[in-house]
Each structure stands twice: as C-alpha cells, then as structure tokens.
C-alpha cells in the first residue's frame, strides 16, 4: 500500500501580511492530482491543518472541498496539531463520508484506523494497513487522560470511597511522558493484531517536536513546563513501520534507534507545503510518498519526496540601494524578498523606492556598515547623560552621528519629558 504523508498546511496563514490562501489552494490541487496519478491508498495529514483554533470561513471551505476531492481517490486520515482546535476539527468525525477519518479524541489513542486498498483498487485481499493517528498530545490534558495502571509511574494511586477503582496519579507534565503513554497503547494493540496476522503494516501519525529535528522560527512554541521534546527513542521497539510526523516545517528524516535487531522504524517530517518565514529560505518543500510494503526491505527506496509547487520564490538581497535598483536586483523582481540596504546613510524614501522596484518585498531593513569598535557593548547606567546615550543610539542605528539640528530636537524632547515629570 502507498500513503501520501503531508502536514502543516496552516490554512488561513499569512506571510508578512500576504494572504496565502490562493497558493494553499494550488498546493491542495497538487495533492489531489498526486493522489490520483500515483494510485495512493491513503493520505495522512499530521496536524496543523488550520493556522489557528478558530479559522477563517474561507479556510474551512477550502479544507472541506480538498478532503472531499481527496476522498474520491484514497482514504483520508487527519489529526489536529497544536494550531488546530481538536474539538472544532473533529466535531463531525462520525458524520463524515466513508473513507474520511478525523482522529481528534484522546480516547481513541491506541485504536487504529484500519484501511484496505484505495477506493476502486483491485486486489484487496491482502493485510490491512493500521494507521494509529494521534491528535496533538497537550501534556496538561493528556497526562490525566492517558494515565492508567500501565502508564502511571511507580507512585501509588489513591483508592476511592467504598472500594472504588484506583485512580492513578497523572503522568509527568511533559511531551515525552504523554507520547510514551500513547505509544505503549499503540504497541499493545499492534502486538495483539500481529499475533493474528504477522504481515499487517502499521503507521503512527503524530504531531510533536522530536529530538534531532531541525526547527524553523515559524513553528509555534509547544513547550509546557519547560519540557517540549520527545526523544526519537520513544518510537523504537514499538513494531511500527513508519512514523508520519508533523510540526517542524522543514522536510527531514529523524533517526530512530534500532533496538532488538528487528526492522528499523522510519520516521520523518513531511514539512509544510509553503514557506512561512525567511528561516525556511533554503528548504525544499515536498510531500512524502511512502510505499509501506517496501519499508522493511529497502527503507531508502520506499520513500519518495515529491517536490511541492513553488508559487513565488523566497529570497534575500543585500547591497546599497543603487546596486539593488540596478542590475543586481534584476533576478529578484518577482520574488518574495527580504531586502537589506547597506548605504552608510539611510536613503530618502527608502521603503517606497524599494517597493517600486520589488513589488513583492516583504521586509526592508537599513543596515549600514559597522566599524569594529562600534560593536562593543557598553552598559548604560544612571550616571550617563541621557543626551549622550541618545547620540550614541542614533549613531549606532544610522551609521553617523546626529546633526546639530537633530541634537536640538533630542535635547528639547528630554527637557519636555523632565518638565512633565516634575509637574506630575
């Protein structure tokens, strides 16, 4: 069976104020065509479908249309990430059309979505594919829900009145603890099913920051109690063939330690379909097409990274304004740009002149050359003259000392502030 692993669509997100919904719709068109042309059996979406808990109406409509179209060619399994609202994303999971599975409830952890071949495919007599789709495991909630007799730490629980069942203490307040508890449930269920059918394949879908992954600055911080990471070893020895991860926006493989001498577990992030910050400037966006049956014999060949369409290139240009308005800027006129202007003195009408040349410039920064001695950090205390501090600041950010007229303005501002303070 073949799965298409994708995540972090962030429908409704903007890039420095630019609406991306049109480009996100184009990417979903790409996924639908890829699902059809590559005879994909299941599309798994590892969280952060929306960019926020209450998405805009257009984003909801786009998701509804995309899932409907994908389900015409394959099973669709969707889980919420830390940006999504699990309740809102999963409210209608029992009303959805056959072949669409939204797993948003912690109570379903450890119970797989059992998939056969894609709709209309021939040769459906083989072993099914088990997809253990885990919603984002927020430690503050999951540590209580997932704590049972097998998962709680060695600390004893408390017995209720009249011999009521023992109530276990919650798990540790960390992503490692709640993910470990969820994976123990997955492993127990998978072992029971493999006893009846040794050939059954299993995929875990999860949304987390796994140690070893390279982060970008566009991912929302998921730290809780200072512990935000899940060690890759948490997925080792669970009997799972593939771990489809979401959260990190750069496509990458995560190394899971090989334990017990069995087949290694392949884990990777599909990454986001679009760049959401300039920290993703050099990432090559893609979708993972996985031949699950080949994972045990040739893991490298089993995963193909299919390049995502690029609506507009992300780039950075640096130089004097004259250089950028001239030949040096020509290759970047149609790019989404971060522009760094290095003139010693800030050019007049800088932003307007840059935008007239580069209509898609998203960031414009004036960064004059720095002398080495100007990089020394000096502490500013109550004994320093505020006017001297202001002069130094102007020189630091502009590359030249303030003019006499600017000093007059600074002095008048300080005197006015002091007068208001005395009269307060």
Short mmCIF file of C-alpha atoms in Angstrom, two decimals:
data_model
loop_
_atom_site.label_atom_id
_atom_site.label_comp_id
_atom_site.label_asym_id
_atom_site.label_seq_id
_atom_site.Cartn_x
_atom_site.Cartn_y
_atom_site.Cartn_z
CA UNK A 1 0.00 0.00 0.00
CA UNK A 2 1.07 3.57 -0.68
CA UNK A 3 0.48 6.52 1.58
CA UNK A 4 0.92 10.23 0.98
CA UNK A 5 2.32 11.91 4.10
CA UNK A 6 1.64 15.62 4.43
CA UNK A 7 1.22 18.09 7.29
CA UNK A 8 1.30 21.69 8.45
CA UNK A 9 -0.98 23.16 5.82
CA UNK A 10 -1.74 26.10 8.15
CA UNK A 11 -4.78 27.12 6.13
CA UNK A 12 -5.53 30.78 6.77
CA UNK A 13 -1.94 31.80 7.48
CA UNK A 14 -0.29 34.88 6.02
CA UNK A 15 3.34 35.60 5.15
CA UNK A 16 4.29 39.05 6.45
CA UNK A 17 0.75 40.19 5.75
CA UNK A 18 0.37 38.45 2.37
CA UNK A 19 -2.71 36.23 2.11
CA UNK A 20 -1.58 32.71 1.17
CA UNK A 21 -4.96 31.04 0.69
CA UNK A 22 -4.73 31.13 -3.12
CA UNK A 23 -1.33 29.42 -3.00
CA UNK A 24 -2.53 26.93 -0.40
CA UNK A 25 -5.44 26.04 -2.68
CA UNK A 26 -2.97 25.44 -5.53
CA UNK A 27 -0.98 23.08 -3.30
CA UNK A 28 -4.12 21.13 -2.42
CA UNK A 29 -4.87 20.83 -6.15
CA UNK A 30 -1.36 19.38 -6.47
CA UNK A 31 -2.06 16.85 -3.69
CA UNK A 32 -5.31 15.72 -5.30
CA UNK A 33 -3.60 15.17 -8.66
CA UNK A 34 -0.68 13.39 -6.99
CA UNK A 35 -3.06 11.10 -5.12
CA UNK A 36 -4.82 10.21 -8.35
CA UNK A 37 -1.78 9.81 -10.59
CA UNK A 38 0.32 7.83 -8.09
CA UNK A 39 -2.50 5.47 -7.07
CA UNK A 40 -2.21 6.46 -3.42
CA UNK A 41 -4.17 4.31 -0.97
CA UNK A 42 -4.25 6.73 1.96
CA UNK A 43 -3.47 10.41 2.55
CA UNK A 44 -2.35 11.10 6.12
CA UNK A 45 -2.28 14.68 7.39
CA UNK A 46 -0.15 15.02 10.55
CA UNK A 47 -1.69 18.07 12.15
CA UNK A 48 -1.85 21.85 11.86
CA UNK A 49 -4.41 21.73 9.11
CA UNK A 50 -5.54 25.21 10.17
CA UNK A 51 -3.30 28.00 11.39
CA UNK A 52 -5.41 28.82 14.44
CA UNK A 53 -8.11 27.31 16.60
CA UNK A 54 -10.87 29.45 15.04
CA UNK A 55 -10.00 29.50 11.32
CA UNK A 56 -11.46 31.95 8.79
CA UNK A 57 -14.50 30.80 6.84
CA UNK A 58 -12.57 30.61 3.56
CA UNK A 59 -10.05 28.22 5.14
CA UNK A 60 -12.83 25.95 6.41
CA UNK A 61 -14.42 25.87 2.97
CA UNK A 62 -11.07 25.10 1.34
CA UNK A 63 -10.44 22.18 3.70
CA UNK A 64 -13.91 20.75 3.15
CA UNK A 65 -13.50 20.88 -0.62
CA UNK A 66 -9.98 19.41 -0.52
CA UNK A 67 -10.91 16.47 1.72
CA UNK A 68 -13.93 15.69 -0.45
CA UNK A 69 -11.78 15.61 -3.59
CA UNK A 70 -9.01 13.56 -1.96
CA UNK A 71 -11.56 11.02 -0.70
CA UNK A 72 -12.63 10.31 -4.28
CA UNK A 73 -9.24 8.66 -4.82
CA UNK A 74 -7.97 7.50 -1.40
CA UNK A 75 -8.69 7.13 2.27
CA UNK A 76 -8.00 10.35 4.20
CA UNK A 77 -6.77 10.40 7.80
CA UNK A 78 -6.49 13.78 9.55
CA UNK A 79 -5.29 14.65 13.05
CA UNK A 80 -5.18 18.05 14.78
CA UNK A 81 -1.90 19.73 15.67
CA UNK A 82 -1.07 22.38 18.24
CA UNK A 83 -2.52 25.13 16.00
CA UNK A 84 -5.85 23.36 15.44
CA UNK A 85 -8.74 23.05 17.83
CA UNK A 86 -9.24 19.31 18.29
CA UNK A 87 -12.89 19.85 19.21
CA UNK A 88 -13.65 22.03 16.20
CA UNK A 89 -11.70 19.88 13.74
CA UNK A 90 -13.24 16.64 14.99
CA UNK A 91 -16.79 17.69 15.85
CA UNK A 92 -18.34 15.86 12.88
CA UNK A 93 -15.99 12.87 12.71
CA UNK A 94 -18.88 10.42 12.99
CA UNK A 95 -20.86 12.12 10.24
CA UNK A 96 -18.14 12.19 7.61
CA UNK A 97 -18.33 10.25 4.38
CA UNK A 98 -16.79 6.75 4.24
CA UNK A 99 -13.05 6.88 3.74
CA UNK A 100 -12.55 10.12 5.72
CA UNK A 101 -11.25 9.73 9.26
CA UNK A 102 -10.65 12.66 11.62
CA UNK A 103 -8.96 11.43 14.79
CA UNK A 104 -9.20 14.22 17.35
CA UNK A 105 -10.12 12.44 20.60
CA UNK A 106 -7.62 11.27 23.20
CA UNK A 107 -9.96 8.37 23.97
CA UNK A 108 -9.15 6.90 20.54
CA UNK A 109 -5.38 6.71 21.19
CA UNK A 110 -4.32 3.11 20.63
CA UNK A 111 -7.26 2.29 18.35
CA UNK A 112 -6.16 2.28 14.70
CA UNK A 113 -7.93 3.30 11.56
CA UNK A 114 -8.00 0.01 9.64
CA UNK A 115 -7.53 0.65 5.94
CA UNK A 116 -7.79 -1.57 2.91
CA UNK A 117 -6.70 -0.59 -0.60
CA UNK A 118 -7.85 2.73 -2.02
CA UNK A 119 -11.45 3.02 -3.26
CA UNK A 120 -11.90 1.13 -6.51
CA UNK A 121 -8.48 -0.57 -6.37
CA UNK A 122 -8.11 -4.18 -7.44
CA UNK A 123 -6.55 -6.92 -5.33
CA UNK A 124 -7.97 -6.02 -1.94
CA UNK A 125 -7.34 -9.37 -0.25
CA UNK A 126 -4.01 -8.53 1.43
CA UNK A 127 -3.35 -7.50 5.01
CA UNK A 128 -4.81 -4.15 6.05
CA UNK A 129 -2.84 -1.06 6.94
CA UNK A 130 -3.22 0.13 10.52
CA UNK A 131 -2.98 3.90 10.97
CA UNK A 132 -2.60 4.96 14.59
CA UNK A 133 -3.46 8.64 14.28
CA UNK A 134 -2.59 10.56 17.44
CA UNK A 135 -4.02 14.04 17.97
CA UNK A 136 -1.65 16.64 19.37
CA UNK A 137 -0.95 15.49 22.93
CA UNK A 138 -1.08 18.57 25.12
CA UNK A 139 0.55 17.44 28.39
CA UNK A 140 -1.82 19.41 30.62
CA UNK A 141 -4.76 17.37 29.33
CA UNK A 142 -3.21 14.13 28.11
CA UNK A 143 -1.29 13.44 31.34
CA UNK A 144 -4.63 12.84 33.07
CA UNK A 145 -6.47 11.04 30.26
CA UNK A 146 -3.60 8.68 29.38
CA UNK A 147 -2.64 7.80 32.97
CA UNK A 148 -3.85 4.30 33.76
CA UNK A 149 -2.50 1.35 35.68
CA UNK A 150 0.02 0.52 32.98
CA UNK A 151 1.12 4.06 32.22
CA UNK A 152 1.32 5.79 35.59
CA UNK A 153 4.68 5.97 37.29
CA UNK A 154 5.54 3.74 40.21
CA UNK A 155 3.94 6.13 42.66
CA UNK A 156 0.78 4.54 44.14
CA UNK A 157 -2.65 5.88 43.31
CA UNK A 158 -5.48 6.61 45.68
CA UNK A 159 -8.46 4.37 46.33
CA UNK A 160 -11.90 5.87 46.22
CA UNK A 161 -14.58 5.58 48.88
CA UNK A 162 -16.20 2.15 49.20
CA UNK A 163 -13.54 0.33 47.24
CA UNK A 164 -13.91 2.42 44.07
CA UNK A 165 -11.36 1.76 41.31
CA UNK A 166 -7.85 3.02 41.97
CA UNK A 167 -7.30 6.44 40.43
CA UNK A 168 -3.78 6.74 39.13
CA UNK A 169 -1.66 9.80 39.55
CA UNK A 170 -1.21 11.82 36.36
CA UNK A 171 1.79 11.35 34.15
CA UNK A 172 4.73 13.73 34.28
CA UNK A 173 3.97 17.11 32.71
CA UNK A 174 5.98 16.64 29.54
CA UNK A 175 5.57 15.70 25.90
CA UNK A 176 7.88 12.73 26.42
CA UNK A 177 5.64 11.27 29.11
CA UNK A 178 2.35 11.60 27.24
CA UNK A 179 3.79 10.42 23.92
CA UNK A 180 5.33 7.42 25.67
CA UNK A 181 1.96 6.53 27.20
CA UNK A 182 0.22 6.82 23.84
CA UNK A 183 2.83 4.68 22.11
CA UNK A 184 2.55 1.97 24.78
CA UNK A 185 -1.11 1.71 23.91
CA UNK A 186 -0.28 1.58 20.21
CA UNK A 187 2.31 -1.17 20.77
CA UNK A 188 -0.08 -3.27 22.87
CA UNK A 189 -2.85 -3.10 20.28
CA UNK A 190 -0.44 -3.78 17.40
CA UNK A 191 1.02 -6.83 19.18
CA UNK A 192 -2.47 -8.34 19.53
CA UNK A 193 -3.24 -7.79 15.88
CA UNK A 194 0.15 -9.07 14.69
CA UNK A 195 -0.44 -12.29 16.63
CA UNK A 196 -3.35 -12.95 14.28
CA UNK A 197 -1.74 -11.51 11.14
CA UNK A 198 2.09 -11.14 11.18
CA UNK A 199 2.08 -9.32 7.83
CA UNK A 200 -0.02 -6.39 8.98
CA UNK A 201 1.67 -2.99 8.48
CA UNK A 202 1.41 -0.08 10.91
CA UNK A 203 1.83 3.68 10.64
CA UNK A 204 1.81 6.18 13.51
CA UNK A 205 0.76 9.75 12.78
CA UNK A 206 1.91 12.27 15.39
CA UNK A 207 2.44 15.98 15.94
CA UNK A 208 5.45 16.77 18.15
CA UNK A 209 8.97 18.13 18.29
CA UNK A 210 11.17 15.03 18.14
CA UNK A 211 14.76 15.40 19.30
CA UNK A 212 17.05 15.58 16.28
CA UNK A 213 14.67 17.56 14.10
CA UNK A 214 15.74 20.98 12.77
CA UNK A 215 13.30 23.73 13.70
CA UNK A 216 12.37 26.95 11.88
CA UNK A 217 11.27 30.18 13.51
CA UNK A 218 7.75 29.88 12.08
CA UNK A 219 6.66 26.96 14.26
CA UNK A 220 4.65 27.88 17.32
CA UNK A 221 6.41 27.04 20.58
CA UNK A 222 4.88 23.92 22.18
CA UNK A 223 6.90 23.97 25.38
CA UNK A 224 4.92 23.13 28.50
CA UNK A 225 6.64 23.20 31.85
CA UNK A 226 9.98 23.64 30.08
CA UNK A 227 9.86 20.17 28.50
CA UNK A 228 8.88 20.32 24.86
CA UNK A 229 10.72 17.48 23.14
CA UNK A 230 10.08 13.81 22.52
CA UNK A 231 13.19 11.63 22.16
CA UNK A 232 13.36 9.64 18.93
CA UNK A 233 13.90 6.53 21.06
CA UNK A 234 10.25 6.79 22.14
CA UNK A 235 9.28 5.27 18.78
CA UNK A 236 11.83 2.43 18.93
CA UNK A 237 10.71 -1.12 19.56
CA UNK A 238 7.02 -0.40 19.04
CA UNK A 239 6.72 -2.56 15.92
CA UNK A 240 5.68 0.40 13.78
CA UNK A 241 6.81 0.58 10.15
CA UNK A 242 6.55 4.33 9.59
CA UNK A 243 6.09 7.42 11.77
CA UNK A 244 4.45 10.31 9.91
CA UNK A 245 5.36 13.44 11.86
CA UNK A 246 4.06 16.98 11.78
CA UNK A 247 5.09 20.25 13.46
CA UNK A 248 8.52 21.05 12.01
CA UNK A 249 8.28 22.88 8.69
CA UNK A 250 11.44 21.51 7.09
CA UNK A 251 11.15 18.07 5.40
CA UNK A 252 13.59 15.76 7.17
CA UNK A 253 14.18 12.26 8.43
CA UNK A 254 14.54 11.55 12.14
CA UNK A 255 16.78 8.67 13.17
CA UNK A 256 15.01 6.17 15.41
CA UNK A 257 17.43 3.87 17.31
CA UNK A 258 17.39 0.25 16.20
CA UNK A 259 16.52 -2.00 19.14
CA UNK A 260 16.01 -5.73 19.31
CA UNK A 261 17.53 -6.45 15.91
CA UNK A 262 14.20 -6.06 14.07
CA UNK A 263 13.38 -3.88 11.11
CA UNK A 264 14.20 -0.22 11.76
CA UNK A 265 11.35 2.25 12.12
CA UNK A 266 11.37 5.04 9.52
CA UNK A 267 10.31 8.42 10.91
CA UNK A 268 10.20 11.71 9.09
CA UNK A 269 8.62 15.13 8.90
CA UNK A 270 6.88 15.92 5.65
CA UNK A 271 7.32 19.64 6.34
CA UNK A 272 4.97 22.46 5.41
CA UNK A 273 3.90 22.86 1.78
CA UNK A 274 4.80 26.56 1.73
CA UNK A 275 7.48 28.66 3.39
CA UNK A 276 6.06 30.65 6.30
CA UNK A 277 9.18 32.62 7.27
CA UNK A 278 12.57 33.61 5.89
CA UNK A 279 14.17 30.96 8.11
CA UNK A 280 12.75 28.48 5.58
CA UNK A 281 14.51 30.24 2.71
CA UNK A 282 16.65 27.24 1.71
CA UNK A 283 14.17 24.44 2.42
CA UNK A 284 12.93 22.38 -0.50
CA UNK A 285 9.26 21.79 0.22
CA UNK A 286 7.88 18.36 -0.62
CA UNK A 287 5.39 15.63 0.19
CA UNK A 288 6.44 12.11 1.22
CA UNK A 289 5.13 9.30 -0.97
CA UNK A 290 5.66 6.09 1.00
CA UNK A 291 5.50 2.51 -0.27
CA UNK A 292 4.71 0.86 3.07
CA UNK A 293 5.37 -2.68 1.85
CA UNK A 294 8.97 -1.81 0.89
CA UNK A 295 9.91 -0.16 4.19
CA UNK A 296 11.21 -3.40 5.73
CA UNK A 297 13.40 -4.36 2.79
CA UNK A 298 14.61 -1.04 1.34
CA UNK A 299 13.67 1.90 3.53
CA UNK A 300 15.50 4.48 1.42
CA UNK A 301 13.80 3.49 -1.81
CA UNK A 302 10.42 3.18 -0.08
CA UNK A 303 10.12 6.93 0.47
CA UNK A 304 10.00 9.38 -2.44
CA UNK A 305 9.98 13.11 -1.81
CA UNK A 306 7.73 14.76 -4.37
CA UNK A 307 8.61 18.47 -4.80
CA UNK A 308 5.84 20.89 -3.90
CA UNK A 309 4.87 23.62 -6.38
CA UNK A 310 6.55 26.96 -5.60
CA UNK A 311 4.09 29.85 -6.06
CA UNK A 312 6.77 32.50 -5.63
CA UNK A 313 10.44 32.13 -4.70
CA UNK A 314 11.64 33.35 -1.30
CA UNK A 315 14.94 35.26 -1.43
CA UNK A 316 17.15 37.79 0.33
CA UNK A 317 19.12 40.57 -1.37
CA UNK A 318 21.79 42.75 0.26
CA UNK A 319 23.58 45.81 -1.08
CA UNK A 320 23.44 49.55 -1.47
CA UNK A 321 20.19 50.94 -2.78
CA UNK A 322 21.77 51.89 -6.11
CA UNK A 323 23.08 48.33 -6.51
CA UNK A 324 19.71 46.79 -5.74
CA UNK A 325 17.83 49.17 -8.02
CA UNK A 326 20.30 48.30 -10.75
CA UNK A 327 21.44 45.07 -12.31
CA UNK A 328 21.97 43.18 -9.03
CA UNK A 329 18.26 43.25 -8.26
CA UNK A 330 17.04 42.14 -11.68
CA UNK A 331 16.78 38.37 -10.93
CA UNK A 332 14.58 39.03 -7.87
CA UNK A 333 11.89 41.37 -9.15
CA UNK A 334 9.19 38.67 -8.88
CA UNK A 335 10.39 37.09 -5.61
CA UNK A 336 9.09 37.42 -2.08
CA UNK A 337 12.02 39.38 -0.71
CA UNK A 338 13.87 40.36 2.41
CA UNK A 339 15.79 43.48 1.35
CA UNK A 340 18.81 44.66 3.33
CA UNK A 341 20.10 48.09 2.27
CA UNK A 342 23.69 48.81 3.30
CA UNK A 343 24.14 52.51 2.49
CA UNK A 344 26.12 54.37 5.15
CA UNK A 345 23.27 56.88 5.46
CA UNK A 346 19.63 55.84 5.25
CA UNK A 347 18.40 56.74 1.75
CA UNK A 348 15.43 59.07 1.45
CA UNK A 349 12.06 57.38 0.79
CA UNK A 350 13.72 54.01 1.22
CA UNK A 351 10.62 51.85 1.50
CA UNK A 352 8.79 53.46 -1.41
CA UNK A 353 11.81 53.19 -3.72
CA UNK A 354 12.38 49.53 -2.82
CA UNK A 355 8.71 48.64 -3.37
CA UNK A 356 8.68 50.40 -6.74
CA UNK A 357 11.47 48.06 -7.85
CA UNK A 358 10.39 44.95 -5.93
CA UNK A 359 6.58 44.83 -5.64
CA UNK A 360 6.73 41.66 -3.52
CA UNK A 361 9.27 42.90 -0.96
CA UNK A 362 8.10 41.74 2.48
CA UNK A 363 10.89 43.10 4.69
CA UNK A 364 13.01 46.19 4.12
CA UNK A 365 15.89 46.86 6.52
CA UNK A 366 18.57 49.53 6.57
CA UNK A 367 21.80 48.00 7.88
CA UNK A 368 24.75 50.43 7.45
CA UNK A 369 28.31 49.11 7.63
CA UNK A 370 29.58 48.75 11.18
CA UNK A 371 33.04 49.69 12.35
CA UNK A 372 34.58 47.07 14.61
CA UNK A 373 34.87 49.45 17.55
CA UNK A 374 31.19 50.30 17.29
CA UNK A 375 30.24 46.72 18.04
CA UNK A 376 31.47 46.96 21.65
CA UNK A 377 28.58 46.64 24.09
CA UNK A 378 28.61 49.30 26.80
CA UNK A 379 26.46 49.26 29.91
CA UNK A 380 24.27 52.34 30.39
CA UNK A 381 23.69 53.41 33.99
CA UNK A 382 22.14 56.32 35.88
CA UNK A 383 25.42 58.25 35.74
CA UNK A 384 25.28 58.62 31.95
CA UNK A 385 23.97 61.79 30.35
CA UNK A 386 20.69 60.82 28.57
CA UNK A 387 21.58 63.09 25.67
CA UNK A 388 24.90 61.29 25.19
CA UNK A 389 23.08 57.94 25.27
CA UNK A 390 20.66 59.20 22.61
CA UNK A 391 23.53 60.44 20.43
CA UNK A 392 25.23 57.04 20.64
CA UNK A 393 21.99 55.27 19.76
CA UNK A 394 21.39 57.44 16.69
CA UNK A 395 24.93 56.77 15.53
CA UNK A 396 24.54 53.04 16.13
CA UNK A 397 21.37 52.65 14.06
CA UNK A 398 22.12 55.18 11.31
CA UNK A 399 25.86 54.83 10.91
CA UNK A 400 26.60 58.51 11.53
CA UNK A 401 26.40 60.95 14.43
CA UNK A 402 23.28 63.13 14.71
CA UNK A 403 23.41 66.56 13.12
CA UNK A 404 23.22 69.75 15.16
CA UNK A 405 19.56 70.11 14.27
CA UNK A 406 18.85 66.53 15.42
CA UNK A 407 20.70 67.18 18.70
CA UNK A 408 18.46 70.20 19.29
CA UNK A 409 15.36 68.03 18.79
CA UNK A 410 16.70 65.39 21.18
CA UNK A 411 17.54 67.98 23.84
CA UNK A 412 14.09 69.59 23.59
CA UNK A 413 12.44 66.16 23.90
CA UNK A 414 14.41 65.35 27.08
CA UNK A 415 13.70 68.76 28.60
CA UNK A 416 9.99 68.40 27.87
CA UNK A 417 9.96 64.92 29.44
CA UNK A 418 11.72 66.20 32.55
CA UNK A 419 9.29 69.15 32.83
CA UNK A 420 6.30 66.81 32.64
CA UNK A 421 7.85 64.54 35.25
CA UNK A 422 8.37 67.46 37.66
CA UNK A 423 4.79 68.63 37.23
CA UNK A 424 3.25 65.19 37.69
#
